[in-house]
CSV table of C-alpha atoms in Angstrom, one decimal:
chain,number,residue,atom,x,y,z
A,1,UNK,CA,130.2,10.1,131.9
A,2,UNK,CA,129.4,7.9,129.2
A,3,UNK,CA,127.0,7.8,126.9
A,4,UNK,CA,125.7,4.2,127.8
A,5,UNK,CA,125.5,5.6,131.9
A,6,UNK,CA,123.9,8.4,130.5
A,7,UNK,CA,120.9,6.6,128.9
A,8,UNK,CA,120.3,4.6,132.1
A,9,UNK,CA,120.0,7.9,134.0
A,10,UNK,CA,118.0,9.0,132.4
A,11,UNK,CA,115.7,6.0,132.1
A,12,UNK,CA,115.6,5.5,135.5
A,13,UNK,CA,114.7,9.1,135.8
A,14,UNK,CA,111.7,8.7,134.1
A,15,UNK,CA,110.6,5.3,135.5
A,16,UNK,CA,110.9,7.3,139.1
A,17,UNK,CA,108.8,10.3,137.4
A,18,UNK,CA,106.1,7.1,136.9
A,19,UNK,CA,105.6,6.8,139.8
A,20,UNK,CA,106.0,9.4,142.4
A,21,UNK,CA,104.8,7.4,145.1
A,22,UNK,CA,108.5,5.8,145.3
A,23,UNK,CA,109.8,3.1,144.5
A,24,UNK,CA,112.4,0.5,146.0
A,25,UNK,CA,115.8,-0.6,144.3
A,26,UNK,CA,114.0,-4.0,143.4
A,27,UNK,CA,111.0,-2.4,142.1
A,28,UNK,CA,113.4,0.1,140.1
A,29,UNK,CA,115.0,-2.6,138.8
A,30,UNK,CA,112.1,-4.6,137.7
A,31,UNK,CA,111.3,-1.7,135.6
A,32,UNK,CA,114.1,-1.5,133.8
A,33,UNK,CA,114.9,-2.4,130.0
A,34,UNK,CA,118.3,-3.4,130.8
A,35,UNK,CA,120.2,-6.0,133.7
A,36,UNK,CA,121.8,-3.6,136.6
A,37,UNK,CA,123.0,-5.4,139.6
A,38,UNK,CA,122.1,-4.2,142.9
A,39,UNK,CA,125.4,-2.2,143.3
A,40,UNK,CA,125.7,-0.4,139.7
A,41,UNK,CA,122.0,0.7,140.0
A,42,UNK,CA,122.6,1.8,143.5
A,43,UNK,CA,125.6,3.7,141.8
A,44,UNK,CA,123.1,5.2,139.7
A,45,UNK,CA,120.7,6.3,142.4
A,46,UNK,CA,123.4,8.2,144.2
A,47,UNK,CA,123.9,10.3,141.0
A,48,UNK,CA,121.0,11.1,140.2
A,49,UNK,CA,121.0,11.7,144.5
A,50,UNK,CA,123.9,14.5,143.9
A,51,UNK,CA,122.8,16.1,140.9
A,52,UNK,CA,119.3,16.4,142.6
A,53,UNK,CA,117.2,15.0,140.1
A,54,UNK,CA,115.7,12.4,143.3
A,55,UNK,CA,115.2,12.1,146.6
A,56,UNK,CA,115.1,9.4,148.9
A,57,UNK,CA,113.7,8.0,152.2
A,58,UNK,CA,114.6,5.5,154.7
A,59,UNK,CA,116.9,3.3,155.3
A,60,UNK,CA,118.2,-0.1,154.4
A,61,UNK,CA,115.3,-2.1,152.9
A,62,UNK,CA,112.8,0.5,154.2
A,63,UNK,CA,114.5,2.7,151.6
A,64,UNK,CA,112.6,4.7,149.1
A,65,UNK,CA,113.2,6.5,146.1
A,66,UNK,CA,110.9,9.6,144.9
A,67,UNK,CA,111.3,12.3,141.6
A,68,UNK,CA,111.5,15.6,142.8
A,69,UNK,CA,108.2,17.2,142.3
A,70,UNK,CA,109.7,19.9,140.1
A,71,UNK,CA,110.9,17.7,137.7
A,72,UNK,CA,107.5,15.8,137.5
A,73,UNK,CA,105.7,19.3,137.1
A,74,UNK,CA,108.2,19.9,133.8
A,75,UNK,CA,107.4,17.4,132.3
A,76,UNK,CA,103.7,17.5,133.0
A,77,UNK,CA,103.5,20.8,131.6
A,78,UNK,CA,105.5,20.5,128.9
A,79,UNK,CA,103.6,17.4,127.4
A,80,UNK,CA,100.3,18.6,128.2
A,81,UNK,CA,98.3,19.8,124.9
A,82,UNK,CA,96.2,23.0,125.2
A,83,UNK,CA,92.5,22.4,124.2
A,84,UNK,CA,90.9,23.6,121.8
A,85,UNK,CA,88.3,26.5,122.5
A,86,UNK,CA,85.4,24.0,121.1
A,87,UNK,CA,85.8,22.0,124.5
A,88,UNK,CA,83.1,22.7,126.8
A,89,UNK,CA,83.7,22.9,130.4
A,90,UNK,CA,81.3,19.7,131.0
A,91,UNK,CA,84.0,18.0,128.4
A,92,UNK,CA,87.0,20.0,129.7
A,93,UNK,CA,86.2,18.3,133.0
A,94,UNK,CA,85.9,14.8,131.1
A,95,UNK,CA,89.1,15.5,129.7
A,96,UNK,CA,90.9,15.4,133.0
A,97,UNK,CA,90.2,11.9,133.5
A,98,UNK,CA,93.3,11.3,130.7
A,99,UNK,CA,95.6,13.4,132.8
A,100,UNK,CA,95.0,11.4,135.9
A,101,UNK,CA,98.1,9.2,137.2
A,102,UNK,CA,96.7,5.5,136.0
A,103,UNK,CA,97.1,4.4,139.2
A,104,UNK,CA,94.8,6.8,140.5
A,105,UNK,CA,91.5,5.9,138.1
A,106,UNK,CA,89.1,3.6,139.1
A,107,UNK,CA,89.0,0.3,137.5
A,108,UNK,CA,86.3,-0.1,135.1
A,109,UNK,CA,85.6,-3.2,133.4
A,110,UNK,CA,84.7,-3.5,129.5
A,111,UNK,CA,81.1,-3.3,128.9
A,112,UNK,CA,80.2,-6.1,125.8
A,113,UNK,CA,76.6,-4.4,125.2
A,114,UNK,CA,78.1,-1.3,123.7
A,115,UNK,CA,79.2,-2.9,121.1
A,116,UNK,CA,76.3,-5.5,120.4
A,117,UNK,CA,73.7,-3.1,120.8
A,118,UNK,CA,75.7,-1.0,117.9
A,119,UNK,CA,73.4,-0.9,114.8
A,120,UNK,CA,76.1,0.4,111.3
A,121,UNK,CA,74.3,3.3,109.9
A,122,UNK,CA,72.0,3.6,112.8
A,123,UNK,CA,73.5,3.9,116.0
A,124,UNK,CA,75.0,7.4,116.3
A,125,UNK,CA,77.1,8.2,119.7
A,126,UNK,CA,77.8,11.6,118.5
A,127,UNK,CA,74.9,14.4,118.6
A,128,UNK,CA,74.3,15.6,115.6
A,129,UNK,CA,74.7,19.4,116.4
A,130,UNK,CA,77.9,18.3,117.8
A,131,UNK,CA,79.2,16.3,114.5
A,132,UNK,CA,78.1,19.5,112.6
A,133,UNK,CA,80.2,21.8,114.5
A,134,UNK,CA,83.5,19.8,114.5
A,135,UNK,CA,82.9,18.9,110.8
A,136,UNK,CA,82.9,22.9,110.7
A,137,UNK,CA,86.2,23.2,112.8
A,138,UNK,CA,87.7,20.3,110.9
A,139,UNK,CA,86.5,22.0,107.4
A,140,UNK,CA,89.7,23.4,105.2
A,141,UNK,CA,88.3,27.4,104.3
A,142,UNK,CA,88.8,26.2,100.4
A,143,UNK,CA,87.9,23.4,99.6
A,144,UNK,CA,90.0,23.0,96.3
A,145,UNK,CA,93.7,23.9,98.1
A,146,UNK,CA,95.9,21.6,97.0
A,147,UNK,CA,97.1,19.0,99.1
A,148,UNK,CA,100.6,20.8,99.5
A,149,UNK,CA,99.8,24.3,100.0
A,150,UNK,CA,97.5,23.1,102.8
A,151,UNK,CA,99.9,20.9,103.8
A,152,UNK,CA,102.6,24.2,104.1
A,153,UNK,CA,99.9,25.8,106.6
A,154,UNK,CA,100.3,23.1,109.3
A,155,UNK,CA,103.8,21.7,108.2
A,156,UNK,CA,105.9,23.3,111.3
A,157,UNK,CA,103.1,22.1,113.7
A,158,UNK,CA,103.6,18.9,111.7
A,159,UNK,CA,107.3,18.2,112.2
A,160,UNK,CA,107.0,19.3,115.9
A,161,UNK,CA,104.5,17.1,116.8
A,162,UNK,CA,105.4,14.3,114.3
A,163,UNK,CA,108.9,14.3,114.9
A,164,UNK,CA,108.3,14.1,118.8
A,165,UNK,CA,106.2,11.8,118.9
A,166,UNK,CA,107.2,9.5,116.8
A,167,UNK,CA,110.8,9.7,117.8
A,168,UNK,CA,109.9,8.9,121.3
A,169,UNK,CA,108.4,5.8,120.1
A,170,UNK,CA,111.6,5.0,119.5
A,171,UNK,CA,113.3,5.7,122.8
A,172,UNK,CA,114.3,9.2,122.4
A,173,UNK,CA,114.7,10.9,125.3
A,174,UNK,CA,114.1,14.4,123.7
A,175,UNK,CA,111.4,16.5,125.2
A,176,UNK,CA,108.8,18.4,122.6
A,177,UNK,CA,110.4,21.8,123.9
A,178,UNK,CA,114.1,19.9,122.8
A,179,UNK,CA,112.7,19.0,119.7
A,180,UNK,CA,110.7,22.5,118.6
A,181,UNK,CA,114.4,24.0,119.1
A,182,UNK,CA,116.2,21.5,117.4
A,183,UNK,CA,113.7,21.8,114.3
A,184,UNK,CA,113.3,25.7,114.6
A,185,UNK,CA,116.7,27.1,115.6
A,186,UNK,CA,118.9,24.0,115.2
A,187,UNK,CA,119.6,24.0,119.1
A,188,UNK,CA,120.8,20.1,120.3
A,189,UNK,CA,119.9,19.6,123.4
A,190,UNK,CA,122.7,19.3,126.4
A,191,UNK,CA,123.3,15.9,127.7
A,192,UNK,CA,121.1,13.8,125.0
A,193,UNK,CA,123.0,10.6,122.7
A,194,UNK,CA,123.9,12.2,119.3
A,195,UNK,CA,121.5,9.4,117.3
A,196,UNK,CA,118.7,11.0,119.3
A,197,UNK,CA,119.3,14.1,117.4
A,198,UNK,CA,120.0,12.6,114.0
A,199,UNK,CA,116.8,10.5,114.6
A,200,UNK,CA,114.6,14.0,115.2
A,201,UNK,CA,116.5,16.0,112.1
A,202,UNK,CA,115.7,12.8,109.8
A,203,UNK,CA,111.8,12.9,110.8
A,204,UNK,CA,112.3,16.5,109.7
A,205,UNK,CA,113.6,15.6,106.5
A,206,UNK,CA,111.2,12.6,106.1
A,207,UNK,CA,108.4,15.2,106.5
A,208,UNK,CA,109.8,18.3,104.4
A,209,UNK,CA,109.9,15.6,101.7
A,210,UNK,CA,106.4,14.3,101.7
A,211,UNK,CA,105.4,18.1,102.1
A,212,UNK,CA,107.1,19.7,99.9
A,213,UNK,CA,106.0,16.6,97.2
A,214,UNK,CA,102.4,16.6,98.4
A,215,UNK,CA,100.6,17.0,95.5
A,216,UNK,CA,102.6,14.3,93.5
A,217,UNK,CA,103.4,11.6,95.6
A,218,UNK,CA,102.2,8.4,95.3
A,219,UNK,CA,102.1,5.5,97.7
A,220,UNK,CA,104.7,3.2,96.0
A,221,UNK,CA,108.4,1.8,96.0
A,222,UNK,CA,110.2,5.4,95.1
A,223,UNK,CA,108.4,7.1,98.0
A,224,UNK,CA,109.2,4.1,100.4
A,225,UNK,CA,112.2,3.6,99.5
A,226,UNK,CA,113.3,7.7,99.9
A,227,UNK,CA,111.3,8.0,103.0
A,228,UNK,CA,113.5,4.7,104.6
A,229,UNK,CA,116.6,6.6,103.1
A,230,UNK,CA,115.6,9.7,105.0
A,231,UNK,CA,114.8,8.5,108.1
A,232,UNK,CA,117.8,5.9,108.4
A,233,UNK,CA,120.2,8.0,106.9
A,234,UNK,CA,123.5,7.7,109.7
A,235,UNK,CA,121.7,5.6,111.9
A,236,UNK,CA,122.1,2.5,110.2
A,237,UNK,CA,125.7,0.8,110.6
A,238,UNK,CA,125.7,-0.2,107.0
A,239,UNK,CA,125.0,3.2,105.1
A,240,UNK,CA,123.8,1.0,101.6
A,241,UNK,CA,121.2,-0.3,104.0
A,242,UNK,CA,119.4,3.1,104.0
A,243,UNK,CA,116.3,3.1,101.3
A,244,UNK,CA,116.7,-0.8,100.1
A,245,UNK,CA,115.6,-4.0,101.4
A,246,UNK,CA,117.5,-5.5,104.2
A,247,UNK,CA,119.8,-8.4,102.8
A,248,UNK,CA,120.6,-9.9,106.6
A,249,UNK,CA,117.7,-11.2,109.3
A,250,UNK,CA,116.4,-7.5,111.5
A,251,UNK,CA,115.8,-8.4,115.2
């Protein structure tokens, strides 16, 4: 399989995991980033069909196709943050709201007196009791650590969440499980495009650098510059493009 058939697998994949109500080949296809006619994309479907990663129903133009509701649980799970023992139940039970399908929440429409009933400096949303206590959760325990060794307390947290989701941002396909084992045991994941990996490892690198420089760096051309060197670095078809400015028109 190639690695261009591979990437549309997997992007259909996930446009089916969307929506597990089903979808049709047209609607399929009017989801997708790239031009598949009707026969390659039915290609496609059948498999994804054989390697049981869909199902289908119907027939003809009556035909639907679903994600296979183990699939969708994965990836559910395996994106879904843990909250944080400060959450009330009350809030918890807000907080499902998020994890609703958006095609399951009701439509609400945007209400204009929020804002122009907002008084700066006066108007507070947040009780104060409540801002006390996540100022308190949110409070380093000294408050003269330096920048870096704070930094080194959170930094694997950091380049697992970072490099996930920034990298997805991107396209990557990775998972956050793929990535914490690419970043914490160098395992690459099966079946993913090898720029997908370099991609994750360079957000590692991008990171270990601003970490591990914390207390020094400065927001100008030196840092810029190494942090485009780091995260381009063998991604770029022109290596001497990696940490300068671009000499050619960037689409």
């Amino acid at each position: 399989m190639t690695k261009i058939v591979t990437i549309q697998l997997e992007e259909i994949l996930k446009i089916l995991e969307r929506y597990p109500e089903g979808l049709s080949l047209g609607e399929i296809a009017s989801h997708l980033s790239f031009s598949l006619n009707n026969k390659t994309l039915q290609r496609r479907l059948l498999a994804l069909l054989n390697a049981k990663k869909i199902r289908k129903e119907g027939e003809r133009r009556g035909t639907k196709y679903f994600p296979l509701e183990t699939n969708v649980r994965e990836n559910e799970d395996e994106d879904k943050d843990i909250p944080h023992e400060i959450f009330s139940n009350e809030s918890l039970d807000v907080l499902k709201f998020l994890d609703a399908p958006m095609h399951t929440r009701e439509r609400m429409s945007y209400k204009r007196e929020f804002l122009e009933n907002y008084a700066p400096n006066e108007t507070i949303y947040v009780p104060i009791d409540l801002r006390e206590q996540l100022k308190k959760e949110g409070k380093r325990v000294n408050e003269k650590l330096a920048a870096g060794t704070y930094a080194k307390q959170i930094s694997q947290r950091l380049l697992i969440d970072l490099s996930y989701n920034s990298s997805r941002l991107e396209g990557n396909t990775y998972s956050k499980l793929d990535t914490q084992r690419l970043i914490e045991d160098g395992i690459t994941a099966e079946d993913k495009v090898h720029e997908e990996t370099v991609m994750i490892m360079n957000h590692k690198e991008a990171l270990t650098f601003l970490v591990e420089n914390a207390e020094d760096i400065e927001l100008n051309a030196f840092t810029i510059f190494n942090l485009h060197y780091l995260l381009s670095q063998d991604l770029l078809k022109n290596p001497e493009s990696c940490g300068n400015i671009r000499k050619i028109e960037v689409d």
